[in-house]
N, CA, C and O atoms as a GROMACS GRO file, in nm:
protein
  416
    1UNK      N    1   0.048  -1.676   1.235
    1UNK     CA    2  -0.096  -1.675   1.230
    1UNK      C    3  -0.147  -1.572   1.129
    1UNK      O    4  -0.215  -1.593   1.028
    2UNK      N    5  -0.111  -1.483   1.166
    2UNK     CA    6  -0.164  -1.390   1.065
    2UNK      C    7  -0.107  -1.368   0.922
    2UNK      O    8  -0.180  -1.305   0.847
    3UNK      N    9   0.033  -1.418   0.865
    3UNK     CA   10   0.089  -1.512   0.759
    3UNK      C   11  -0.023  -1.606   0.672
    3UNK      O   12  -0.066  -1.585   0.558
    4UNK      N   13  -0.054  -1.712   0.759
    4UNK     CA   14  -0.150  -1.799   0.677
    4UNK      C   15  -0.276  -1.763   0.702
    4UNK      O   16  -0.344  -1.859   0.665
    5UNK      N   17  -0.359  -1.667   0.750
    5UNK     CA   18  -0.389  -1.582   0.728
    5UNK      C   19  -0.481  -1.447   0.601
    5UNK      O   20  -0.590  -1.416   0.554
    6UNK      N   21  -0.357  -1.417   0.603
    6UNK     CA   22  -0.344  -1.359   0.476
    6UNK      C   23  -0.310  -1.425   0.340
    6UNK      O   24  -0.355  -1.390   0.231
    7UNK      N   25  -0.242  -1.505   0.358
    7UNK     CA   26  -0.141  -1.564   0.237
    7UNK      C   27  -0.185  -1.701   0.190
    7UNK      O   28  -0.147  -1.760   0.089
    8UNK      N   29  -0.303  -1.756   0.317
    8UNK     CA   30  -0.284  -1.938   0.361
    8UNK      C   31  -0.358  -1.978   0.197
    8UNK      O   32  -0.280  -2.054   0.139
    9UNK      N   33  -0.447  -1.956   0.137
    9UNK     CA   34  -0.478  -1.962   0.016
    9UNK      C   35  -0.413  -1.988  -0.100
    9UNK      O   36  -0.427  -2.077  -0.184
   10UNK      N   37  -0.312  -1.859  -0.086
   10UNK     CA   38  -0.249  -1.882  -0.199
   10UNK      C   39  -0.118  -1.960  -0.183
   10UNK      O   40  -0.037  -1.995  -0.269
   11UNK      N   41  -0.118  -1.979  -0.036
   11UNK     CA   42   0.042  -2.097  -0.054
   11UNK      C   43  -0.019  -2.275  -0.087
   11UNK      O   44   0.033  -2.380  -0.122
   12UNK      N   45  -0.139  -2.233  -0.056
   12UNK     CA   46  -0.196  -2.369  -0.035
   12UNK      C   47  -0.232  -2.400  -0.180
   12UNK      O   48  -0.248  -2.514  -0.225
   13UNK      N   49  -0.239  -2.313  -0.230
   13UNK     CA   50  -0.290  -2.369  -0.366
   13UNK      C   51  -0.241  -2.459  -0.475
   13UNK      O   52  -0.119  -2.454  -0.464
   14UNK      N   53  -0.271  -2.540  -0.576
   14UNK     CA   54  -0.222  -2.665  -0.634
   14UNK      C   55  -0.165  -2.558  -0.729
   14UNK      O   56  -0.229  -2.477  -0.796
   15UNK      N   57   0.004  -2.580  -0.720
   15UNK     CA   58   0.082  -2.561  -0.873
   15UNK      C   59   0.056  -2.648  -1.007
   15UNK      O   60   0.062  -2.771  -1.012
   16UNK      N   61   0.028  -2.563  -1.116
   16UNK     CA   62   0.029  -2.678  -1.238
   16UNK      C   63   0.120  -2.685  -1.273
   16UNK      O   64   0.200  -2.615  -1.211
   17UNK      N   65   0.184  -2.775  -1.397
   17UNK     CA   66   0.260  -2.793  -1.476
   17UNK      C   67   0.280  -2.681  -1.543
   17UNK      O   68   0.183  -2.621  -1.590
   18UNK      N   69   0.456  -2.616  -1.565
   18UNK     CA   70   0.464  -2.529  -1.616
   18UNK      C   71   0.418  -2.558  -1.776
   18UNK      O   72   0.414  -2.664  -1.838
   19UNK      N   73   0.381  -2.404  -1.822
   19UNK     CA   74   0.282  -2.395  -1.988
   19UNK      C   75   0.436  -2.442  -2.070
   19UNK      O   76   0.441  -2.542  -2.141
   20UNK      N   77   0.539  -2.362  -2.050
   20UNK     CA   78   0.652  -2.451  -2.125
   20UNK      C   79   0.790  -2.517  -2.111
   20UNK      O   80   0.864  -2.460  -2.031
   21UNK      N   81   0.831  -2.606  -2.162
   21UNK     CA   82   0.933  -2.698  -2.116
   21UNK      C   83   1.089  -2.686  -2.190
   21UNK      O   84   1.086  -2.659  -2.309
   22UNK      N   85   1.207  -2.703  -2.136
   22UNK     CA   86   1.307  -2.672  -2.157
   22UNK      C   87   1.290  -2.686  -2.329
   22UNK      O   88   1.184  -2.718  -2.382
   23UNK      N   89   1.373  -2.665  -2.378
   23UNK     CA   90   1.428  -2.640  -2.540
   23UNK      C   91   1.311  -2.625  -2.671
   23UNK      O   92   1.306  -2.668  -2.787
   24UNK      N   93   1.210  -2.529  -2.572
   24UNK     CA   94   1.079  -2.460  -2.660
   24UNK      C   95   1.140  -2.347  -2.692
   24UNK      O   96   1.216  -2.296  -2.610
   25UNK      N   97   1.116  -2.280  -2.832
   25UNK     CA   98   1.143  -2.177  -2.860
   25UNK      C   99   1.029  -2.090  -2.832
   25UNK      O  100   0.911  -2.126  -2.837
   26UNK      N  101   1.088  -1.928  -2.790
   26UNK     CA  102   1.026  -1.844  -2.786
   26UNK      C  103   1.053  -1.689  -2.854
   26UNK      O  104   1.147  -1.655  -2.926
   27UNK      N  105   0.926  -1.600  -2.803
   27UNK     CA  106   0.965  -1.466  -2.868
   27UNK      C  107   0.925  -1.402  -2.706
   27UNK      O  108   0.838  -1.430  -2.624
   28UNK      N  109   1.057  -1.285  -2.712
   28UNK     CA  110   1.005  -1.213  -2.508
   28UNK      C  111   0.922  -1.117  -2.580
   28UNK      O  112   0.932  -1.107  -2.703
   29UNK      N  113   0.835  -1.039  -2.507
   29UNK     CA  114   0.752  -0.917  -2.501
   29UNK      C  115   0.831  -0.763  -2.501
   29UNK      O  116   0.927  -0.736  -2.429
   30UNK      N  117   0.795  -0.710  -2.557
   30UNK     CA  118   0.905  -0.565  -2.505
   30UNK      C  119   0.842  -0.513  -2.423
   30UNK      O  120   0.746  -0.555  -2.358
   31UNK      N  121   0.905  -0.396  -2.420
   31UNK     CA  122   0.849  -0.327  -2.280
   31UNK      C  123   0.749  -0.215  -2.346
   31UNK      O  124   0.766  -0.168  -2.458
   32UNK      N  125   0.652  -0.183  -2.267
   32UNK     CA  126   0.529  -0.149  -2.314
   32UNK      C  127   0.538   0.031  -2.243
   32UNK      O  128   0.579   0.025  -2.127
   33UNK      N  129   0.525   0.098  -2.263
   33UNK     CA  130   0.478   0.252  -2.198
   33UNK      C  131   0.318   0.274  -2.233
   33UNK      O  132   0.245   0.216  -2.313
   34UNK      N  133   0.288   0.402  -2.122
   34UNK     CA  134   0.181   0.437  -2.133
   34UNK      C  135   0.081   0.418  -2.305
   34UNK      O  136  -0.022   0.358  -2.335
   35UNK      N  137   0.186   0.508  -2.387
   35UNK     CA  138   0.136   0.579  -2.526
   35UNK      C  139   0.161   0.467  -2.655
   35UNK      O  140   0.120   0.487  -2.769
   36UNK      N  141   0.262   0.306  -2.597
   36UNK     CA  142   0.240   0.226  -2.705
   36UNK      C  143   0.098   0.241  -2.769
   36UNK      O  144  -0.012   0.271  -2.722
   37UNK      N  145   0.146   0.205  -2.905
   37UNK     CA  146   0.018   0.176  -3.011
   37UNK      C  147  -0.035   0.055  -2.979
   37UNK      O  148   0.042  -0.016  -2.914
   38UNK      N  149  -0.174  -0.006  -3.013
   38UNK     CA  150  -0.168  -0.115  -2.994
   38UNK      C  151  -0.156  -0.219  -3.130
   38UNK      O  152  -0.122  -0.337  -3.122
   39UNK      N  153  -0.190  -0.150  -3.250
   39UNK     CA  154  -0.161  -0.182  -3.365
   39UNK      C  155   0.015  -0.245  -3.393
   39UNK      O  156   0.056  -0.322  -3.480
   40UNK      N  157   0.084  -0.179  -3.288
   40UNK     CA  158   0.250  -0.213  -3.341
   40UNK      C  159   0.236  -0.387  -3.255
   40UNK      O  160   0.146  -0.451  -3.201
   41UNK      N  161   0.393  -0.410  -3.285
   41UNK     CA  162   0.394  -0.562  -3.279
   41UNK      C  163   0.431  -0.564  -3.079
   41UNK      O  164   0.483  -0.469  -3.022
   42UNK      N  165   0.398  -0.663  -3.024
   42UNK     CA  166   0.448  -0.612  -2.884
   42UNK      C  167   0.556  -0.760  -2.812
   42UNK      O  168   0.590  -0.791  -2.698
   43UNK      N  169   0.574  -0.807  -2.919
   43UNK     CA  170   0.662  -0.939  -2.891
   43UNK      C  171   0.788  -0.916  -3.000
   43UNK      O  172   0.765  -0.918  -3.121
   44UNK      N  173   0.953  -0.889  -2.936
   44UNK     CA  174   1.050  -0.889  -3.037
   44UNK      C  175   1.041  -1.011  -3.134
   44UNK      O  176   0.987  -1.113  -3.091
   45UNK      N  177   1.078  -1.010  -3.232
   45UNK     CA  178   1.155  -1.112  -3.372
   45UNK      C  179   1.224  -1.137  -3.320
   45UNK      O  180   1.170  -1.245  -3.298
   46UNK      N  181   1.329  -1.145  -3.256
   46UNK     CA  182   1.417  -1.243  -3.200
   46UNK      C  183   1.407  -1.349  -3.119
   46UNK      O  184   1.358  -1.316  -3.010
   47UNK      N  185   1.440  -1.489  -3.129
   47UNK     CA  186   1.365  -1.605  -3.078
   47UNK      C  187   1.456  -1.649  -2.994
   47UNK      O  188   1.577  -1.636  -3.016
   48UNK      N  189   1.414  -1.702  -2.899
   48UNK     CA  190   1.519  -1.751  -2.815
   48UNK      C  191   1.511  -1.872  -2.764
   48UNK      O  192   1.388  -1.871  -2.759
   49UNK      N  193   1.537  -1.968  -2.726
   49UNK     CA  194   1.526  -2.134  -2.661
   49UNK      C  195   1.494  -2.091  -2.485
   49UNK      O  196   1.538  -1.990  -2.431
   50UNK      N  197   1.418  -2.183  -2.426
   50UNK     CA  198   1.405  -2.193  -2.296
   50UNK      C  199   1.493  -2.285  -2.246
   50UNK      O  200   1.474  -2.406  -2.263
   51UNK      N  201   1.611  -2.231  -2.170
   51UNK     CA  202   1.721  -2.295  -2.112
   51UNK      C  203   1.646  -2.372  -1.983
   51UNK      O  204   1.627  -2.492  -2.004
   52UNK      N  205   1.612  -2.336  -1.888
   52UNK     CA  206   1.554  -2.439  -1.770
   52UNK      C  207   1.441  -2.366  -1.717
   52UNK      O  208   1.414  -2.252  -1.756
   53UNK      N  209   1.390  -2.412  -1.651
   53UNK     CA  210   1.226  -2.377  -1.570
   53UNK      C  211   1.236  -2.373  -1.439
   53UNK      O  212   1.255  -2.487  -1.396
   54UNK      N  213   1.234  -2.306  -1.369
   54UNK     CA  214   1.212  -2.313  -1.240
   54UNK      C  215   1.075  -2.260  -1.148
   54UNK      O  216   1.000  -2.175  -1.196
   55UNK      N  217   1.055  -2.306  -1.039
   55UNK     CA  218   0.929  -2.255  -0.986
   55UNK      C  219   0.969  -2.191  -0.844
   55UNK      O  220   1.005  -2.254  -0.744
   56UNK      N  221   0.959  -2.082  -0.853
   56UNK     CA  222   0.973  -1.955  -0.768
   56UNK      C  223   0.812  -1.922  -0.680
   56UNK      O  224   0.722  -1.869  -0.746
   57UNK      N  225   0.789  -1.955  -0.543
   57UNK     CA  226   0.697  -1.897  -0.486
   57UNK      C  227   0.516  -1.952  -0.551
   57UNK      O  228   0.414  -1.885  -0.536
   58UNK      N  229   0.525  -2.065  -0.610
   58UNK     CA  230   0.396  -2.047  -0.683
   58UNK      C  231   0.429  -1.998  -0.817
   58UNK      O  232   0.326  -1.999  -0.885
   59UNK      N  233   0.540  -1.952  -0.888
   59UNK     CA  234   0.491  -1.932  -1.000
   59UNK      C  235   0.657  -1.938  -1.070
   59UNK      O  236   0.766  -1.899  -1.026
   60UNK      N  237   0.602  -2.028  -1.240
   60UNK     CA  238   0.722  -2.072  -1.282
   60UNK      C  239   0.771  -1.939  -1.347
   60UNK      O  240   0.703  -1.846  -1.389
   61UNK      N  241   0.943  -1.956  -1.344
   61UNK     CA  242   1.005  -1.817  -1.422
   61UNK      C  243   1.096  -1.908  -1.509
   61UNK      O  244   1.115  -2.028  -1.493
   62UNK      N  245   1.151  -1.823  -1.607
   62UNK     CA  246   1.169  -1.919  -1.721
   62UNK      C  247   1.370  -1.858  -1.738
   62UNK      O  248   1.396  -1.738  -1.739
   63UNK      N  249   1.448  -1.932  -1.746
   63UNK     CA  250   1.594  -1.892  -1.786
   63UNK      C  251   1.590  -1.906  -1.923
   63UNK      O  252   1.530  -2.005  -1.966
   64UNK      N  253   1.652  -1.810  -2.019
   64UNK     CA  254   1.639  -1.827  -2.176
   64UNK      C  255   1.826  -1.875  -2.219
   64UNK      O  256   1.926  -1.901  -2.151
   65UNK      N  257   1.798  -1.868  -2.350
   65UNK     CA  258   1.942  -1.885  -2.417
   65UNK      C  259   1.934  -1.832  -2.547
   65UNK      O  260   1.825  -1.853  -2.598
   66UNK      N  261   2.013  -1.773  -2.616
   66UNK     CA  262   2.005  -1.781  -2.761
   66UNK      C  263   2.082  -1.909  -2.842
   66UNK      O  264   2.160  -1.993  -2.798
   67UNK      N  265   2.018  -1.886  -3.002
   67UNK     CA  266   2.127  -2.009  -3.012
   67UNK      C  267   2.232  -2.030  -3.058
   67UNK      O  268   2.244  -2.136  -3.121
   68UNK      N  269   2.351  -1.939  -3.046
   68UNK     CA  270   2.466  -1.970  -2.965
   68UNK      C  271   2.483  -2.054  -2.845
   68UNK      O  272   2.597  -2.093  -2.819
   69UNK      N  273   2.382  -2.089  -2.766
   69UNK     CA  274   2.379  -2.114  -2.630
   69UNK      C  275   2.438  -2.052  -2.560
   69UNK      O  276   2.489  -2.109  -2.464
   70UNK      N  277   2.457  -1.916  -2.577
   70UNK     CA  278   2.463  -1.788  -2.447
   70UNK      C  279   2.363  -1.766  -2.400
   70UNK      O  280   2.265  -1.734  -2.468
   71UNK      N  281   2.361  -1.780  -2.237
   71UNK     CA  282   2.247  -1.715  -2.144
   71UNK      C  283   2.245  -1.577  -2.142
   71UNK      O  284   2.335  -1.494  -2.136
   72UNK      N  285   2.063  -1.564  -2.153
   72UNK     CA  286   2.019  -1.394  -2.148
   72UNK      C  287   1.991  -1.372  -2.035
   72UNK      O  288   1.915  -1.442  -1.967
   73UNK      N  289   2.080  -1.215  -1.979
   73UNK     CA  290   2.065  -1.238  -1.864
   73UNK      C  291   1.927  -1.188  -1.815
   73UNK      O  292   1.866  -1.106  -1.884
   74UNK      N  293   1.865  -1.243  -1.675
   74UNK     CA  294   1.742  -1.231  -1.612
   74UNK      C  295   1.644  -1.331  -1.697
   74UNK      O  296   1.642  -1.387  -1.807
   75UNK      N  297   1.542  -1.317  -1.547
   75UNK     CA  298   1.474  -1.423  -1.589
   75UNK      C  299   1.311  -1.364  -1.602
   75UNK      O  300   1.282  -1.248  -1.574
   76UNK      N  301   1.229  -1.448  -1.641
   76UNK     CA  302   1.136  -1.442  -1.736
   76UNK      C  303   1.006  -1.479  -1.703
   76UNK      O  304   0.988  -1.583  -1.766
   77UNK      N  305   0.912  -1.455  -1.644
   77UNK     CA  306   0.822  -1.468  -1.618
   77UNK      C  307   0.680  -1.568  -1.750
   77UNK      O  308   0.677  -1.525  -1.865
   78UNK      N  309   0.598  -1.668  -1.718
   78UNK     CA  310   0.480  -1.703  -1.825
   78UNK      C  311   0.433  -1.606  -1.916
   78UNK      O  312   0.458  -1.608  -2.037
   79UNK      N  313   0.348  -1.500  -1.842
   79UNK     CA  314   0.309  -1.397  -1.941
   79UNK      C  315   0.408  -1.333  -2.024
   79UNK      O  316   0.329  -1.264  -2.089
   80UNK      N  317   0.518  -1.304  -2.071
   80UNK     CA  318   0.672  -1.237  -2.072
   80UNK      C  319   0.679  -1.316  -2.175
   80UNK      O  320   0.715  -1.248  -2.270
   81UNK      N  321   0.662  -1.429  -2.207
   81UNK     CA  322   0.722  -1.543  -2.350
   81UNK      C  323   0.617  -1.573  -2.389
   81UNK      O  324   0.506  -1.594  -2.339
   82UNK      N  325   0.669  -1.573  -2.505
   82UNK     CA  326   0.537  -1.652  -2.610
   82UNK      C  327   0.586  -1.730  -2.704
   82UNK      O  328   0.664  -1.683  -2.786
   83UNK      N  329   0.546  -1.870  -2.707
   83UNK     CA  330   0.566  -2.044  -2.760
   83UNK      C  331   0.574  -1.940  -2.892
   83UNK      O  332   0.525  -1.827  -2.896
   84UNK      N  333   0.660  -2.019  -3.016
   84UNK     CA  334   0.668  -1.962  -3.111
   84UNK      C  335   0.659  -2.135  -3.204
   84UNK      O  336   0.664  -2.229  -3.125
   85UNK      N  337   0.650  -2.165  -3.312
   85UNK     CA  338   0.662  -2.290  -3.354
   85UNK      C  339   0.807  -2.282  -3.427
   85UNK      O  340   0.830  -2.171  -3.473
   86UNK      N  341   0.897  -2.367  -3.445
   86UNK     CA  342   1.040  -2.341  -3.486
   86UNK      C  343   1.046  -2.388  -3.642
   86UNK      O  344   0.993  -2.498  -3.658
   87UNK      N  345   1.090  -2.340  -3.739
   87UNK     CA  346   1.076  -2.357  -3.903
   87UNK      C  347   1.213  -2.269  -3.935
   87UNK      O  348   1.225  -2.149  -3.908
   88UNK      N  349   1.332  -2.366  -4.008
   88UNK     CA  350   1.456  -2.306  -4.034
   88UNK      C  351   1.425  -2.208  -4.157
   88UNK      O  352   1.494  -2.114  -4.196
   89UNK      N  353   1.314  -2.252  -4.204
   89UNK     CA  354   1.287  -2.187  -4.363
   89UNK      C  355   1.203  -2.091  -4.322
   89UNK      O  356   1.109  -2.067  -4.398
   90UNK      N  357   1.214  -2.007  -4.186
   90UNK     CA  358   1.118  -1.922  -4.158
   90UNK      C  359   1.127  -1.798  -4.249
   90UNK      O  360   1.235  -1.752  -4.287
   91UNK      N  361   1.009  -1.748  -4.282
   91UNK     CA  362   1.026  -1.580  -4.342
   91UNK      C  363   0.994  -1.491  -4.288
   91UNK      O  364   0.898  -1.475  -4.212
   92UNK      N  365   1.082  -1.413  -4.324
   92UNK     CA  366   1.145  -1.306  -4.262
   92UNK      C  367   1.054  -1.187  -4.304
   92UNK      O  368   0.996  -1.189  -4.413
   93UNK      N  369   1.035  -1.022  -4.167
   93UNK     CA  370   0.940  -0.924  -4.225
   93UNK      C  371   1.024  -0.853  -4.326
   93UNK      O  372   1.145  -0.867  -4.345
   94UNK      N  373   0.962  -0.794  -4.374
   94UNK     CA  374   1.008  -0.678  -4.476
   94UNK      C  375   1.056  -0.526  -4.379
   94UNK      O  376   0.972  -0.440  -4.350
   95UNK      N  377   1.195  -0.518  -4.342
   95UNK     CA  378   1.237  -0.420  -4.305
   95UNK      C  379   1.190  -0.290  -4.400
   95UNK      O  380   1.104  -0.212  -4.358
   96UNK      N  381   1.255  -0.271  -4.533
   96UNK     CA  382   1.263  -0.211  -4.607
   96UNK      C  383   1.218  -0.162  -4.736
   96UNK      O  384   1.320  -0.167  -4.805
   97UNK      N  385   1.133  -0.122  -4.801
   97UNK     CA  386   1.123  -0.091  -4.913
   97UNK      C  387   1.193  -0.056  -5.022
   97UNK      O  388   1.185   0.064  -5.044
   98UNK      N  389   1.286  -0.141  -5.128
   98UNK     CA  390   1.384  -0.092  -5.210
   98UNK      C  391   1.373  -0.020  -5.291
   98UNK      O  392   1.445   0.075  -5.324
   99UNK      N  393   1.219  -0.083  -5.358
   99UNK     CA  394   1.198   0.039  -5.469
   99UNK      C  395   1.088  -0.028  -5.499
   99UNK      O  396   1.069  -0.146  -5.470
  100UNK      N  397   0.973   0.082  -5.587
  100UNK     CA  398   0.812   0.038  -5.576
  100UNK      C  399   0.835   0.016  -5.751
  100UNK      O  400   0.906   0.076  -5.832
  101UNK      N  401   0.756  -0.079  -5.762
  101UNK     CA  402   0.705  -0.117  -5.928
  101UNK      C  403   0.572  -0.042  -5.929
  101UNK      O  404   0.491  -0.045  -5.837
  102UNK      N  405   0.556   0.032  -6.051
  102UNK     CA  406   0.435   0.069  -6.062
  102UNK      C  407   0.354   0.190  -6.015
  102UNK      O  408   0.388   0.299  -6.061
  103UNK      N  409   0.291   0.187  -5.963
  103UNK     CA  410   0.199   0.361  -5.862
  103UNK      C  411   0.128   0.240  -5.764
  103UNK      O  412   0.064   0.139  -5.792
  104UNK      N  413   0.166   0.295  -5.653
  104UNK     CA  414   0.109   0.296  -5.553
  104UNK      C  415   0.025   0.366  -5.518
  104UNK      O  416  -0.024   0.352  -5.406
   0.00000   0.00000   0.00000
């Protein structure tokens, strides 16, 4: 009684369709502290495939892979990934500065 109750709302509530579906590529989020900048980037460059979907409690969590097809371990929450569009001819950031032409 006091279960549904408290809870009866949110068990009752209509699940949607998870936002993404097995063999979408993604980028995970890093982990954030108090003093992150917000100017820096907050999603790694490294992309990963969505291995399977599952729905946990009301809310979908996501299993990844790289592509090797090795599983990363733990799983992954909606907010946590972000859809990336997939392009083999992707370009790449500029790690490094080799050497400047000119005055900067």
């Amino acid at each position: 009684m006091v279960r549904r109750t408290v809870y009866g709302s949110r068990l009752a509530s209509k699940v949607n369709n998870p936002d993404l579906k097995e063999g979408v590529h993604v980028r995970v989020s890093k982990l954030k502290d108090v003093f992150t900048k917000g100017y820096q980037q907050t999603f790694n460059d490294e992309i990963f495939i969505v291995g399977s979907v599952e729905l946990k409690e009301g809310v979908y969590i996501y299993r990844l892979k790289d592509y090797d097809g090795e599983k990363v371990a733990g799983v992954f929450y909606t907010v946590e990934v972000q859809k990336v569009p997939y392009d083999p001819n992707r370009v790449y950031r500029v790690e490094k500065v080799l050497k400047w032409k000119g005055t900067v």
